[in-house]
mmCIF file of C-alpha atoms in Angstrom:
data_model
loop_
_atom_site.group_PDB
_atom_site.id
_atom_site.type_symbol
_atom_site.label_atom_id
_atom_site.label_comp_id
_atom_site.label_asym_id
_atom_site.label_seq_id
_atom_site.Cartn_x
_atom_site.Cartn_y
_atom_site.Cartn_z
ATOM 1 C CA MET L 1 -8.549 -0.919 15.014
ATOM 2 C CA PRO L 2 -5.266 0.571 16.092
ATOM 3 C CA THR L 3 -5.100 4.307 15.600
ATOM 4 C CA ALA L 4 -2.536 6.398 13.788
ATOM 5 C CA ASP L 5 -0.014 8.313 15.861
ATOM 6 C CA PRO L 6 -0.028 11.804 14.299
ATOM 7 C CA LEU L 7 3.143 12.750 16.167
ATOM 8 C CA ARG L 8 5.077 9.986 14.388
ATOM 9 C CA GLN L 9 3.749 10.740 10.937
ATOM 10 C CA ASP L 10 5.887 12.572 8.437
ATOM 11 C CA ALA L 11 4.230 15.741 7.181
ATOM 12 C CA ARG L 12 4.499 14.315 3.654
ATOM 13 C CA HIS L 13 2.398 11.213 4.377
ATOM 14 C CA GLU L 14 -0.890 12.911 3.488
ATOM 15 C CA ALA L 15 0.494 14.344 0.239
ATOM 16 C CA TRP L 16 1.805 10.941 -0.779
ATOM 17 C CA MET L 17 -1.514 9.333 0.193
ATOM 18 C CA ARG L 18 -3.343 11.730 -2.121
ATOM 19 C CA LEU L 19 -1.185 10.423 -4.991
ATOM 20 C CA ALA L 20 -2.094 6.863 -3.995
ATOM 21 C CA LEU L 21 -5.780 7.855 -3.937
ATOM 22 C CA GLU L 22 -5.438 9.079 -7.544
ATOM 23 C CA GLN L 23 -4.190 5.614 -8.482
ATOM 24 C CA ALA L 24 -7.033 3.995 -6.551
ATOM 25 C CA ARG L 25 -9.613 5.983 -8.466
ATOM 26 C CA ALA L 26 -7.909 5.066 -11.760
ATOM 27 C CA ALA L 27 -8.276 1.364 -10.898
ATOM 28 C CA GLU L 28 -12.055 1.689 -11.033
ATOM 29 C CA SER L 29 -11.960 2.275 -14.799
ATOM 30 C CA THR L 30 -11.060 -1.395 -15.312
ATOM 31 C CA GLY L 31 -13.509 -2.690 -12.708
ATOM 32 C CA ASP L 32 -10.733 -3.313 -10.207
ATOM 33 C CA VAL L 33 -11.134 -2.671 -6.501
ATOM 34 C CA PRO L 34 -9.912 0.924 -6.025
ATOM 35 C CA ILE L 35 -6.610 0.525 -4.209
ATOM 36 C CA GLY L 36 -3.601 2.611 -5.142
ATOM 37 C CA ALA L 37 0.047 2.636 -4.123
ATOM 38 C CA VAL L 38 3.116 4.834 -4.492
ATOM 39 C CA VAL L 39 6.776 4.011 -3.852
ATOM 40 C CA VAL L 40 8.673 7.056 -2.662
ATOM 41 C CA GLY L 41 12.459 7.258 -2.805
ATOM 42 C CA PRO L 42 14.779 8.384 -0.032
ATOM 43 C CA GLY L 43 14.596 12.023 -1.144
ATOM 44 C CA GLY L 44 10.792 12.075 -1.241
ATOM 45 C CA GLU L 45 10.626 11.612 -5.018
ATOM 46 C CA VAL L 46 7.977 9.309 -6.481
ATOM 47 C CA LEU L 47 9.754 6.286 -7.976
ATOM 48 C CA ALA L 48 6.684 4.352 -9.093
ATOM 49 C CA VAL L 49 2.938 4.057 -8.768
ATOM 50 C CA GLY L 50 0.621 1.088 -8.881
ATOM 51 C CA ARG L 51 -3.036 0.251 -8.682
ATOM 52 C CA ASN L 52 -5.059 -2.892 -8.447
ATOM 53 C CA GLU L 53 -5.060 -4.551 -11.862
ATOM 54 C CA ARG L 54 -6.291 -8.047 -11.075
ATOM 55 C CA GLU L 55 -9.275 -7.674 -13.392
ATOM 56 C CA ALA L 56 -7.361 -5.707 -16.033
ATOM 57 C CA CYS L 57 -4.495 -8.232 -16.155
ATOM 58 C CA GLY L 58 -6.311 -11.397 -15.132
ATOM 59 C CA ASP L 59 -3.590 -11.801 -12.508
ATOM 60 C CA PRO L 60 -4.456 -12.563 -8.880
ATOM 61 C CA THR L 61 -1.102 -11.109 -7.762
ATOM 62 C CA ALA L 62 -1.631 -7.740 -9.482
ATOM 63 C CA HIS L 63 -2.346 -5.888 -6.246
ATOM 64 C CA ALA L 64 -1.480 -2.186 -6.101
ATOM 65 C CA GLU L 65 1.494 -2.749 -3.796
ATOM 66 C CA VAL L 66 2.995 -5.495 -5.958
ATOM 67 C CA GLN L 67 2.572 -3.410 -9.108
ATOM 68 C CA ALA L 68 4.268 -0.406 -7.475
ATOM 69 C CA ILE L 69 7.085 -2.523 -6.016
ATOM 70 C CA ARG L 70 7.769 -4.161 -9.391
ATOM 71 C CA ALA L 71 7.828 -0.800 -11.158
ATOM 72 C CA ALA L 72 10.117 0.788 -8.549
ATOM 73 C CA ALA L 73 12.558 -2.119 -8.644
ATOM 74 C CA ALA L 74 12.624 -2.007 -12.455
ATOM 75 C CA ARG L 75 13.249 1.744 -12.401
ATOM 76 C CA LEU L 76 16.088 1.441 -9.898
ATOM 77 C CA ALA L 77 17.640 -1.412 -11.882
ATOM 78 C CA HIS L 78 17.367 0.611 -15.102
ATOM 79 C CA ASP L 79 18.732 3.790 -13.527
ATOM 80 C CA GLY L 80 21.564 1.881 -11.875
ATOM 81 C CA GLY L 81 20.668 3.316 -8.499
ATOM 82 C CA GLY L 82 20.062 1.614 -5.213
ATOM 83 C CA ASP L 83 20.862 -1.993 -4.472
ATOM 84 C CA GLY L 84 19.151 -3.882 -7.291
ATOM 85 C CA TRP L 85 15.737 -5.144 -6.256
ATOM 86 C CA ARG L 86 16.140 -3.969 -2.661
ATOM 87 C CA LEU L 87 14.032 -0.883 -2.059
ATOM 88 C CA ALA L 88 16.054 0.213 0.968
ATOM 89 C CA ASP L 89 15.286 3.732 2.198
ATOM 90 C CA CYS L 90 12.037 3.789 0.214
ATOM 91 C CA THR L 91 8.525 4.269 1.549
ATOM 92 C CA LEU L 92 5.477 2.418 0.248
ATOM 93 C CA VAL L 93 2.230 4.366 0.519
ATOM 94 C CA VAL L 94 -1.018 2.452 -0.059
ATOM 95 C CA THR L 95 -4.678 3.285 0.426
ATOM 96 C CA LEU L 96 -5.559 0.007 2.194
ATOM 97 C CA GLU L 97 -3.643 -1.987 4.792
ATOM 98 C CA PRO L 98 -1.561 -4.583 2.914
ATOM 99 C CA CYS L 99 -2.732 -8.199 2.789
ATOM 100 C CA ALA L 100 -0.456 -11.125 3.689
ATOM 101 C CA MET L 101 0.809 -11.517 0.107
ATOM 102 C CA CYS L 102 1.676 -7.839 -0.208
ATOM 103 C CA ALA L 103 3.186 -7.728 3.275
ATOM 104 C CA GLY L 104 5.444 -10.623 2.254
ATOM 105 C CA ALA L 105 6.489 -8.748 -0.892
ATOM 106 C CA ILE L 106 7.216 -5.639 1.190
ATOM 107 C CA VAL L 107 9.433 -7.625 3.562
ATOM 108 C CA LEU L 108 11.247 -9.348 0.695
ATOM 109 C CA ALA L 109 11.828 -6.029 -1.086
ATOM 110 C CA ARG L 110 13.380 -4.703 2.161
ATOM 111 C CA ILE L 111 11.105 -1.657 2.228
ATOM 112 C CA PRO L 112 11.670 0.003 5.619
ATOM 113 C CA ARG L 113 8.465 2.067 5.861
ATOM 114 C CA VAL L 114 4.822 1.566 4.941
ATOM 115 C CA VAL L 115 2.163 4.244 5.162
ATOM 116 C CA PHE L 116 -1.435 3.131 4.641
ATOM 117 C CA GLY L 117 -4.894 4.644 4.781
ATOM 118 C CA ALA L 118 -7.795 2.379 5.680
ATOM 119 C CA TRP L 119 -7.448 -0.616 7.980
ATOM 120 C CA ASP L 120 -8.521 -3.993 6.534
ATOM 121 C CA GLU L 121 -10.415 -5.826 9.269
ATOM 122 C CA LYS L 122 -10.739 -8.975 7.151
ATOM 123 C CA ALA L 123 -7.332 -9.484 5.547
ATOM 124 C CA GLY L 124 -4.942 -6.844 6.868
ATOM 125 C CA ALA L 125 -1.391 -7.968 7.600
ATOM 126 C CA ALA L 126 0.067 -4.772 9.057
ATOM 127 C CA GLY L 127 -1.522 -4.910 12.470
ATOM 128 C CA SER L 128 -5.234 -5.624 12.220
ATOM 129 C CA VAL L 129 -5.591 -9.358 11.496
ATOM 130 C CA PHE L 130 -1.903 -10.280 11.149
ATOM 131 C CA ASP L 131 1.269 -8.278 11.659
ATOM 132 C CA VAL L 132 3.635 -9.687 9.055
ATOM 133 C CA LEU L 133 5.451 -6.378 8.653
ATOM 134 C CA ARG L 134 6.654 -6.384 12.250
ATOM 135 C CA GLU L 135 7.058 -10.140 12.746
ATOM 136 C CA ARG L 136 10.241 -10.516 14.803
ATOM 137 C CA ARG L 137 10.988 -13.987 13.414
ATOM 138 C CA LEU L 138 11.532 -12.547 9.937
ATOM 139 C CA ASN L 139 14.806 -11.072 8.736
ATOM 140 C CA HIS L 140 13.397 -7.592 7.990
ATOM 141 C CA TRP L 141 11.021 -5.380 9.945
ATOM 142 C CA VAL L 142 8.998 -2.485 8.690
ATOM 143 C CA GLU L 143 7.979 0.758 10.348
ATOM 144 C CA VAL L 144 4.212 1.135 9.902
ATOM 145 C CA PHE L 145 2.114 4.296 9.812
ATOM 146 C CA GLY L 146 -1.573 3.360 9.550
ATOM 147 C CA GLY L 147 -4.714 5.436 9.298
ATOM 148 C CA VAL L 148 -3.383 8.243 7.078
ATOM 149 C CA LEU L 149 -6.416 9.851 5.403
ATOM 150 C CA GLU L 150 -8.259 6.797 6.701
ATOM 151 C CA GLN L 151 -11.765 8.192 6.176
ATOM 152 C CA GLU L 152 -11.121 9.266 2.580
ATOM 153 C CA CYS L 153 -9.426 5.974 1.685
ATOM 154 C CA GLY L 154 -12.247 4.005 3.269
ATOM 155 C CA ASP L 155 -14.897 6.124 1.549
ATOM 156 C CA VAL L 156 -13.468 5.260 -1.895
ATOM 157 C CA LEU L 157 -13.699 1.546 -1.095
ATOM 158 C CA ARG L 158 -17.150 1.761 0.524
ATOM 159 C CA ALA L 159 -18.547 3.640 -2.492
ATOM 160 C CA PHE L 160 -17.106 1.045 -4.873
ATOM 161 C CA PHE L 161 -18.609 -1.903 -3.004
ATOM 162 C CA ALA L 162 -21.945 -0.136 -2.469
ATOM 163 C CA ALA L 163 -22.178 0.463 -6.236
ATOM 164 C CA HIS L 164 -21.364 -3.189 -6.927
ATOM 165 C CA ARG L 165 -23.972 -4.403 -4.443
ATOM 166 C CA SER L 166 -26.524 -2.058 -5.984
ATOM 167 C CA ALA L 167 -25.672 -3.204 -9.530
ATOM 168 C CA GLY L 168 -26.041 -6.832 -8.437
ATOM 169 C CA ALA L 169 -29.482 -6.100 -6.977
ATOM 170 C CA ASP L 170 -30.572 -4.464 -10.244
ATOM 171 C CA ALA L 171 -29.589 -7.475 -12.343
#
């Protein structure tokens, strides 16, 4: 896996990631995979949060990133700020490297920065399997900061899947 460049990371990345981890842990209450996301505005203010809700909503697109992006866009539209659905000058913080669907949503929302925790060796689209966020043939490119609180983010996911494997063995 690529490694994070601590010299390029904003000092706030870890604080924001801790907020995303809170959302990830909240996703477990509905049986969803514990992934959390936060959209941060240009001034560092939290605009919206999201967590995986595929099980809770019965919606395969209800990934943490999509939920947070939808909520941030709705807030900006309601508040009359920003440029409608474009989340320019915002930062998306998520506990797991975005998948291809979420990476596409990030590009379409014009989010300029993504900070993520654990790398996804099976479905990641921010540098591990694919690199949709920095694909030069697209009309928008994203600055990516990966590996922020990587161990902690990965531990939450590993514990979730270990518990599910154990529960399946007990059945």
